[in-house]
Coordinates of C-alpha atoms and ligand atoms in Angstrom, one line a residue:
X1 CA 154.5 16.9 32.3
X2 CA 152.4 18.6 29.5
X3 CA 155.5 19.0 27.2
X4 CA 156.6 15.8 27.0
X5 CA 156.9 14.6 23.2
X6 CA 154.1 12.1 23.2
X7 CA 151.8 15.6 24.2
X8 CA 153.5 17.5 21.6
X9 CA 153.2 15.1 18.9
X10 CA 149.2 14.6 19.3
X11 CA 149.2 18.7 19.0
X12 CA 151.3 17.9 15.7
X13 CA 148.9 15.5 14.7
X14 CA 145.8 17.5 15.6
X15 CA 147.6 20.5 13.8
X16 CA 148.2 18.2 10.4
X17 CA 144.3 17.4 10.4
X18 CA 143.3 21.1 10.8
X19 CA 146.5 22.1 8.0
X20 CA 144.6 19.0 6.0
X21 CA 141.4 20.4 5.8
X22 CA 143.1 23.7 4.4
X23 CA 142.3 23.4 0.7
X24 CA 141.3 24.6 -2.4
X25 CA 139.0 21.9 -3.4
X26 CA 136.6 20.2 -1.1
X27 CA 136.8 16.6 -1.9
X28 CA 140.6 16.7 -2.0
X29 CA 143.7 18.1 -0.7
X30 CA 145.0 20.8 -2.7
X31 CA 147.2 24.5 -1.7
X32 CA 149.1 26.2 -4.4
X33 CA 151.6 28.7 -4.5
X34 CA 150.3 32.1 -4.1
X35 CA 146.4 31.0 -3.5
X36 CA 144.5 32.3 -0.8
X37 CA 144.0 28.8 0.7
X38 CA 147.8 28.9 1.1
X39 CA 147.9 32.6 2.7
X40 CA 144.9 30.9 4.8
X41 CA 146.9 27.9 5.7
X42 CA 150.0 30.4 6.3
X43 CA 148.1 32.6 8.7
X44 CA 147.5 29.6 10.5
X45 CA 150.6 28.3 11.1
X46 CA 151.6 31.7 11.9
X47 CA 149.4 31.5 14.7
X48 CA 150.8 28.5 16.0
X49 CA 154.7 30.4 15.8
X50 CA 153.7 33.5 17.7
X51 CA 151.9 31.1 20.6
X52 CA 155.2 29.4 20.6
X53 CA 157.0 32.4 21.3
X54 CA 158.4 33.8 17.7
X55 CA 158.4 36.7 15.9
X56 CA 156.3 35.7 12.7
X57 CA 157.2 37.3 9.0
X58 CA 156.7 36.9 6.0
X59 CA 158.7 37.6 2.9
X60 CA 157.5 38.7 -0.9
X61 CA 157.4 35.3 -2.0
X62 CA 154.7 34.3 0.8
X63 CA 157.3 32.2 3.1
X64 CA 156.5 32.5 6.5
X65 CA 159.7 33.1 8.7
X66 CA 159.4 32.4 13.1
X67 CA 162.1 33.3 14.8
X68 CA 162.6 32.5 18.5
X69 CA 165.6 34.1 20.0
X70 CA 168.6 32.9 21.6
X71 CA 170.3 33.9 24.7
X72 CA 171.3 37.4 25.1
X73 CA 174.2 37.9 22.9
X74 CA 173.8 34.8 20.3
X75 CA 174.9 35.9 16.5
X76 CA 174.0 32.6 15.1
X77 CA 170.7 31.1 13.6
X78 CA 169.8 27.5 12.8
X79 CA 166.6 27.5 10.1
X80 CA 164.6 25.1 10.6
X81 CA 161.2 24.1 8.4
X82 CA 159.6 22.8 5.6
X83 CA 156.9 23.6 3.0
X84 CA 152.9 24.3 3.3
X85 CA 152.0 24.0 -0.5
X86 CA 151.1 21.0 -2.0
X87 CA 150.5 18.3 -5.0
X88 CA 147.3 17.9 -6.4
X89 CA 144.7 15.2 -4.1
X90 CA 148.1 15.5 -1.6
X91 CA 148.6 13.6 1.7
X92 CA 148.3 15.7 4.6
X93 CA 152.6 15.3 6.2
X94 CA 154.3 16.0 3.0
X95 CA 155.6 19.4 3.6
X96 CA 153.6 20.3 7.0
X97 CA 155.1 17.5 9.1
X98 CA 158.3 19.2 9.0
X99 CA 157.0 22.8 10.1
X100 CA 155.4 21.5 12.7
X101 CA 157.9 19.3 14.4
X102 CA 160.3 22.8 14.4
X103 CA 157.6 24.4 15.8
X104 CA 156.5 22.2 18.3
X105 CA 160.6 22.4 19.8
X106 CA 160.7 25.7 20.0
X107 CA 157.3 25.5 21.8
X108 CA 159.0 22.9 24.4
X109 CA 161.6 25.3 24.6
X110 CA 159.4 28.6 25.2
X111 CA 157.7 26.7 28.2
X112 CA 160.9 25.5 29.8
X113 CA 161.8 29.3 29.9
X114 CA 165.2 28.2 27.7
X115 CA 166.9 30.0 25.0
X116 CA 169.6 28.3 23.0
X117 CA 173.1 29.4 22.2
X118 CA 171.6 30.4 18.9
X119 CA 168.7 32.1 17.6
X120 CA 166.0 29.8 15.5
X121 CA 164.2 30.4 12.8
X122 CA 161.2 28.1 11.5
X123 CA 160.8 28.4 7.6
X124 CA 157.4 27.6 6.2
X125 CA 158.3 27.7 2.3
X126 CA 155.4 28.7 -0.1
X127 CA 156.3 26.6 -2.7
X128 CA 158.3 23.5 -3.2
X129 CA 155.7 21.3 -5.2
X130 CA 156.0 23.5 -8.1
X131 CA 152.1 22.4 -9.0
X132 CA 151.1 25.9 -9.9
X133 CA 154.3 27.1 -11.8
X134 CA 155.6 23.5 -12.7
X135 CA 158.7 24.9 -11.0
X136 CA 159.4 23.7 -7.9
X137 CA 161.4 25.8 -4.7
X138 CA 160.1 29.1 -5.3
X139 CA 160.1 29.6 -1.8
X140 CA 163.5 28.5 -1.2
X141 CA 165.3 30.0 -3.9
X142 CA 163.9 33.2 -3.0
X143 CA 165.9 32.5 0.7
X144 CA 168.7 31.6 -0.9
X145 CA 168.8 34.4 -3.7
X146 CA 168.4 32.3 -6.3
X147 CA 165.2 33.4 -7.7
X148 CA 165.5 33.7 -11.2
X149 CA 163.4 36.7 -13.2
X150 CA 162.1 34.8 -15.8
X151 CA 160.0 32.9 -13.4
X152 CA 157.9 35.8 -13.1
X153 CA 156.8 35.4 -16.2
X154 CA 155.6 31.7 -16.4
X155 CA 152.0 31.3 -16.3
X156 CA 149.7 28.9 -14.7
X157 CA 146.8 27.3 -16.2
X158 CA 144.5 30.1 -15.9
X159 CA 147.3 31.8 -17.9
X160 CA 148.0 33.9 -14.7
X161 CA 151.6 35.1 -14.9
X162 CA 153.4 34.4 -11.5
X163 CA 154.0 38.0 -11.4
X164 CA 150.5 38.9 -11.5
X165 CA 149.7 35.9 -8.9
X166 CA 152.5 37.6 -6.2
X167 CA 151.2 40.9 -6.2
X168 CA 147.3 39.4 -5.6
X169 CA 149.2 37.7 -3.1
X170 CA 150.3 40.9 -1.7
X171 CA 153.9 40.4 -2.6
X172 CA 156.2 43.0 -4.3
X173 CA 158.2 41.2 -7.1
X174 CA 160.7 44.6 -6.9
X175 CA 161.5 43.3 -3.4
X176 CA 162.1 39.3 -4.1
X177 CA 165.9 39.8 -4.4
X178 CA 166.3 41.8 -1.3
X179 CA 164.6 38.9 0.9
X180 CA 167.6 36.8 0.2
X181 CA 169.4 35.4 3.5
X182 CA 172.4 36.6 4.8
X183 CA 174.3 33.5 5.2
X184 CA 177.1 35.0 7.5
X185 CA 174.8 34.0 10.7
X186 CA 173.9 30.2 9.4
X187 CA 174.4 27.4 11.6
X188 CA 172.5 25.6 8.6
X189 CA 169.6 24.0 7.7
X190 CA 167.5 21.0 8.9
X191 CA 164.3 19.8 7.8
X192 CA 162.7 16.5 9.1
X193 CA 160.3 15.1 6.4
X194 CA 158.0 12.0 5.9
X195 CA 160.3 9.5 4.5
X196 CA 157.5 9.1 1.2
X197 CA 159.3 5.8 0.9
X198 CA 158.9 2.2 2.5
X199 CA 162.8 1.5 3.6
X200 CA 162.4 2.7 7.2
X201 CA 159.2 0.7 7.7
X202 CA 160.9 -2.3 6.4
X203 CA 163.6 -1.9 8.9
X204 CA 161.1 -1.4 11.7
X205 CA 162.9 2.5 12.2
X206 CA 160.9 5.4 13.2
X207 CA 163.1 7.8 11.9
X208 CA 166.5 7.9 9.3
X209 CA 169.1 10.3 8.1
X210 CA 169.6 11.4 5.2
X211 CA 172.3 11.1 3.4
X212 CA 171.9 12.6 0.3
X213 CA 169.2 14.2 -2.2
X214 CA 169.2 13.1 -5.8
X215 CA 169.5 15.3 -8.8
X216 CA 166.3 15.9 -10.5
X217 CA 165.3 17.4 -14.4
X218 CA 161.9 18.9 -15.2
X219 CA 161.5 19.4 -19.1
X220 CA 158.2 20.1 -21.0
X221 CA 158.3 18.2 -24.2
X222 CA 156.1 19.6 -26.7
X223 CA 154.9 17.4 -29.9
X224 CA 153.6 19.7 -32.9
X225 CA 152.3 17.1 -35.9
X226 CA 148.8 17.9 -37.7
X227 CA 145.2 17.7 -36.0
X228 CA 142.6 16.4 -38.7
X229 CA 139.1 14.3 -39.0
X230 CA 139.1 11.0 -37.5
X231 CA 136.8 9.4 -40.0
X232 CA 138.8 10.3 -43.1
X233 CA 142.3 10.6 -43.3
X234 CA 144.2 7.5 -44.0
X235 CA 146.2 6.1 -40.8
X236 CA 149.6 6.3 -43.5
X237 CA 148.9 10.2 -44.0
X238 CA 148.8 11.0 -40.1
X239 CA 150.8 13.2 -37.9
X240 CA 149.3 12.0 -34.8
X241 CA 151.5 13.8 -31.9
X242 CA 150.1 11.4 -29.5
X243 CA 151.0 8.5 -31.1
X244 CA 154.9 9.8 -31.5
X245 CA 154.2 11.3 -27.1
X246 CA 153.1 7.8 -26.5
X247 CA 156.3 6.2 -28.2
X248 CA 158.1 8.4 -26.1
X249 CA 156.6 7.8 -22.6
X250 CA 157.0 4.2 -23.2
X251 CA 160.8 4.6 -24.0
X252 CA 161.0 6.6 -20.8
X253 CA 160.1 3.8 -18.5
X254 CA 162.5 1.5 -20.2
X255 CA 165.3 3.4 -20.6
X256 CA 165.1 4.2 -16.8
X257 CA 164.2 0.4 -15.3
X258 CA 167.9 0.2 -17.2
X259 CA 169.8 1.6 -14.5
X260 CA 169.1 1.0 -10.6
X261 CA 168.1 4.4 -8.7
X262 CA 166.9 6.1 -11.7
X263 CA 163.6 7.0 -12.1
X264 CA 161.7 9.1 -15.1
X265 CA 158.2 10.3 -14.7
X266 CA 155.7 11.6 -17.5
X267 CA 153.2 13.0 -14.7
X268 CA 151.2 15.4 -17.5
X269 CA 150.4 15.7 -20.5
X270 CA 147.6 17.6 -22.7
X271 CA 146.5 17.4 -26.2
X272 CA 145.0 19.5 -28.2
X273 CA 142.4 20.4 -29.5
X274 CA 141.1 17.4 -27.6
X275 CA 138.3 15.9 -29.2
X276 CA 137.1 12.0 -30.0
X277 CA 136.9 12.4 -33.6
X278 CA 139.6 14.8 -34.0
X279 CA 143.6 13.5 -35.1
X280 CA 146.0 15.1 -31.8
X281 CA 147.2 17.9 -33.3
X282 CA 150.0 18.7 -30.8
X283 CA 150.7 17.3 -27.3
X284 CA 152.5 19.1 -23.9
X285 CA 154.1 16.6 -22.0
X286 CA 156.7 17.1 -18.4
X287 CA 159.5 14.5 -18.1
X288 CA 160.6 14.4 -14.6
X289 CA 164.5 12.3 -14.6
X290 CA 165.9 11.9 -11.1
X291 CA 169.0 10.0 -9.8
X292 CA 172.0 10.4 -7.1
X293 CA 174.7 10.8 -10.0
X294 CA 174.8 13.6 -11.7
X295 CA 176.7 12.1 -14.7
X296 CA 174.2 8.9 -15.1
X297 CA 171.0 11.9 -15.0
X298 CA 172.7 14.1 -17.4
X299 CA 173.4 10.8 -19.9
X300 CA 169.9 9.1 -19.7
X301 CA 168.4 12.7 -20.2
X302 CA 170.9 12.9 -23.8
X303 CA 169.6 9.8 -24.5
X304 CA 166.0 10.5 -24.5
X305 CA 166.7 13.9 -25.8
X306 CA 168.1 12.1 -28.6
X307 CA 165.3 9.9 -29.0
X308 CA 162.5 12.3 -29.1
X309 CA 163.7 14.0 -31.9
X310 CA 164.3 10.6 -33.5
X311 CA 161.0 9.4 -33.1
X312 CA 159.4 13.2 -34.1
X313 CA 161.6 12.6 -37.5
X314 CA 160.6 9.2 -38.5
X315 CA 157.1 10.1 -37.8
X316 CA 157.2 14.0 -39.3
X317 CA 156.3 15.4 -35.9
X318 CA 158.1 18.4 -34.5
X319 CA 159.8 18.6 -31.6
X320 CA 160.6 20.7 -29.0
X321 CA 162.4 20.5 -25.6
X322 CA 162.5 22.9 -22.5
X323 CA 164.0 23.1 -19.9
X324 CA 162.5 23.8 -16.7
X325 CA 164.3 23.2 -14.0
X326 CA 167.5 21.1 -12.8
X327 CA 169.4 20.6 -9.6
X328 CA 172.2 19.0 -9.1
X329 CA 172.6 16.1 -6.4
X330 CA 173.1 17.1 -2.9
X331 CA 175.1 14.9 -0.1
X332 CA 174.0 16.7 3.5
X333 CA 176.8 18.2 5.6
X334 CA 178.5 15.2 7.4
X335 CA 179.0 17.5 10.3
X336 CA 175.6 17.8 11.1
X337 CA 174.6 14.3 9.9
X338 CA 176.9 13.2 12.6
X339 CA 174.9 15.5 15.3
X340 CA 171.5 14.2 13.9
X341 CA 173.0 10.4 14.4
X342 CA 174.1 11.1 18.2
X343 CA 170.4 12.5 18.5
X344 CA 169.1 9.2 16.9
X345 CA 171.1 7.0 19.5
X346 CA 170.3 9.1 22.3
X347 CA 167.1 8.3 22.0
X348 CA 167.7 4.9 21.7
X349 CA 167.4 3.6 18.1
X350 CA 170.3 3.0 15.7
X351 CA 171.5 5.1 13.0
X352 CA 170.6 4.7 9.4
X353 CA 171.5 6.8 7.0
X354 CA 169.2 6.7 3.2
X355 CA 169.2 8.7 0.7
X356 CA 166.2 10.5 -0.6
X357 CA 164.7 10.4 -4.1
X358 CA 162.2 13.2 -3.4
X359 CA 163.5 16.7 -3.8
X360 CA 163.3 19.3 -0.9
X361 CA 163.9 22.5 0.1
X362 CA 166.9 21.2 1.5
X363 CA 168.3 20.8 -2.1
X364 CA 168.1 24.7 -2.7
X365 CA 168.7 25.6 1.0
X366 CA 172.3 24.4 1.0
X367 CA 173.4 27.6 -1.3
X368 CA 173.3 29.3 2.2
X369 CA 175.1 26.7 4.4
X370 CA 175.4 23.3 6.0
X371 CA 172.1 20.7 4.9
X372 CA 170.4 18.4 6.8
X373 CA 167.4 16.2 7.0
X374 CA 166.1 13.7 9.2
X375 CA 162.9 11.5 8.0
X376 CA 160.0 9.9 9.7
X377 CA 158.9 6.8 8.6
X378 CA 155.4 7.0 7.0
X379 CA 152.8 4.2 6.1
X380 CA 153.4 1.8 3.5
X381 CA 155.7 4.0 2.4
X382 CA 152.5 6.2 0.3
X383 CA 153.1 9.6 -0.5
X384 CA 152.0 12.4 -2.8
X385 CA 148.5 10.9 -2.1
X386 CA 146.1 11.0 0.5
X387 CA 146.7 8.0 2.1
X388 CA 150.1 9.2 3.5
X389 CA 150.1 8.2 7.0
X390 CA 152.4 8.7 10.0
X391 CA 152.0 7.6 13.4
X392 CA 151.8 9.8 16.3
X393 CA 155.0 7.6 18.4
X394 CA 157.4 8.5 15.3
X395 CA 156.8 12.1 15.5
X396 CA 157.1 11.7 19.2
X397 CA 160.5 10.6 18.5
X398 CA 161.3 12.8 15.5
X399 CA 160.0 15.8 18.3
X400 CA 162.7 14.5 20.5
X401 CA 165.9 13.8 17.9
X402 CA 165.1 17.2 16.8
X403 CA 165.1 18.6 20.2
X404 CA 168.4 16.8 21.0
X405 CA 169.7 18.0 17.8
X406 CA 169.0 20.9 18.9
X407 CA 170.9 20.7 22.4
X408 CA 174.0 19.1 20.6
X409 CA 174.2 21.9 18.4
X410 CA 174.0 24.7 21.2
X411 CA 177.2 22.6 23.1
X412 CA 179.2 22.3 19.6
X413 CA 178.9 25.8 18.0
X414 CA 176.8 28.7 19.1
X415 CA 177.6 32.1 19.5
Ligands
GLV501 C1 158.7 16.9 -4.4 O1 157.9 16.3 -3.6 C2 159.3 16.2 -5.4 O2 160.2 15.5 -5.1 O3 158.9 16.3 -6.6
MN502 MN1 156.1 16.4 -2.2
MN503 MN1 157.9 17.7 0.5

């Protein structure tokens, strides 16, 4: 039969390489928000939807939107999907893995002549990296009518506002409120996602369930001192802001191998004016703070807070500290964790439930509705690089707990 998983998970595979070779640089994998190697990538994947039997849209964010409809009469609509943009020298299933898989059900169902109890639509979000903006769910949050104006006026780092990027785009910033979701006709969400950890390869598991998403805190900490010669100013009379950044970072990684689960990443930084035989003069840093509770997050990030400006006073460096983004953690909707599990054993493999320290689309997605996400165990657990591996059997069987999922959802809800 030419639609049995195994089939459908080589096309997902063969799809990931051509997705992979969609990017902005040659010798790496790279697709921002709002670039034309994204629209490129989109317009692809597009391609894939309509063969598949779906009406293909896409919004003023540049999410594209499948929808394959459900038996005559259905009101309802599971979303299904993922993301297409990506990190910087990315791994190739981070983001499209998930796309495809919905994509490749709904194709299973278009040959088998079948329409669901329910109509589904396929997200591919435009942006949940946040590379480009250093804000990440732009695509989401648009969905779930959460956009916030003032991104529009962030700007990358070819000082392109995001508003001027979305109308090169071909996007209509006017219009981003209006292409909010109607939630009245949610089922609910599910997106199945490399795991970008090693638990489910140490348990020999081809896929999990999520339980939960942790909270996560982007700031941009920004260290203003004075930039001078190298060669002649006394090491007592500096204001070196890298040397107070550098404080800083290190403090970071202890305060968070303090407390199990919580992690803190300094993933950028610049200095200016940049020069061997120039003092730093000021430094731009991002502080990434993640953990399942909410309280422990919002404590460690006090703490540092505190200490930043602490180490700027003893060392006459000023200090400032943004804000860029934070989400709260997110526990998926037991209902449909329970309907993912009964997929799981149907297939054959026991249930095990994890929770994920990566943020998703999910996270944003559950304004609308009921959350869930069911991961694929990837290769040594690598992610956000391109070594990120999955094998073609696990998608076979994250093809068939989706499809399942799919069937158990049509026989517990529906119309
Ligand atoms: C997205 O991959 C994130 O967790 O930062
Ligand atoms: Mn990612
Ligand atoms: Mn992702």
């Amino acid at each position: 039969m030419a639609y049995d998983a195994m089939t459908l998970a080589d096309v997902v595979m063969e799809r990931a390489e051509i997705l992979g070779a969609i990017s902005e640089e040659p010798q790496l994998l790279v697709r921002r928000f709002a670039t034309p190697t994204l629209r490129q990538a989109m317009d692809t994947v597009a391609g894939w939807m309509s063969d598949a039997g779906m009406n293909v849209r896409r919004d003023n964010i540049g999410n594209l939107i499948g929808r394959y409809e459900g038996v005559l009469g259905a009101t309802k609509t599971l979303l299904l999907g993922s993301h297409l943009d990506t990190v910087r020298d990315a791994g190739k299933y981070d983001g499209p893995l998930g796309v495809l898989v919905a994509v490749a059900c709904v194709e299973r169902l278009q040959q088998a002549g079948r329409r669901l109890p329910y109509a589904i639509e396929v997200a591919a979000f435009a942006d949940e990296e946040g590379l480009r903006y250093h804000t990440a769910y732009l695509g989401s949050n648009v969905v779930a009518g959460r956009f916030d104006p003032a991104y529009l006026t962030l700007v990358d780092d070819d000082g392109i506002t995001l508003i001027e990027a979305l109308r090169s785009y071909g996007g209509d910033p006017s219009a981003l409120a209006a292409d909010a979701r109607d939630s009245a006709d949610l089922l609910g969400y599910c997106e199945v996602h490399i795991e970008q950890g090693p638990v489910l390869e140490a348990l020999d598991l081809p896929v999990g369930i999520v339980s939960g998403i942790a909270g996560q805190s982007r700031f941009t900490v920004t260290w203003r001192g004075m930039a001078g010669h190298a060669g002649t100013v006394p090491m007592r009379l500096r204001r070196d802001a890298l040397c107070a950044a550098a404080e800083f970072i290190t403090l970071v990684e202890q305060v968070a191998r303090e407390h199990a689960g919580l992690v803190a990443t300094v993933g950028q930084i610049a200095v200016q004016p940049g020069a061997s035989n120039v003092i730093p003069g000021q430094v731009t840093l991002s502080l990434d703070v993640r953990h399942l509770d909410d309280g422990l997050r919002e404590q460690t990030i006090g703490q540092l807070h505190a200490q930043a400006l602490s180490i700027g006073e003893r060392r006459q460096i000023d200090v400032t500290w943004g804000v860029v983004q934070e989400h709260g953690s997110l526990l998926c909707a037991r209902e449909l964790v329970a309907l993912l599990g009964r997929a799981v054993q149907a297939q054959g493999y026991p249930i095990h439930e994890l929770p994920s320290g990566a943020g998703h689309d999910a996270v944003v997605m559950a304004e609308l509705g009921p959350v869930a996400m069911l991961f694929v165990r990837c290769k040594d657990g690598v992610s956000h690089h391109p070594a990120e591996s999955v094998a073609v059997a696990d998608v076979a069987v994250a093809i068939d707990v989706l499809q399942e999922f799919l069937e158990l959802l049509g026989r517990a809800d529906g119309r």
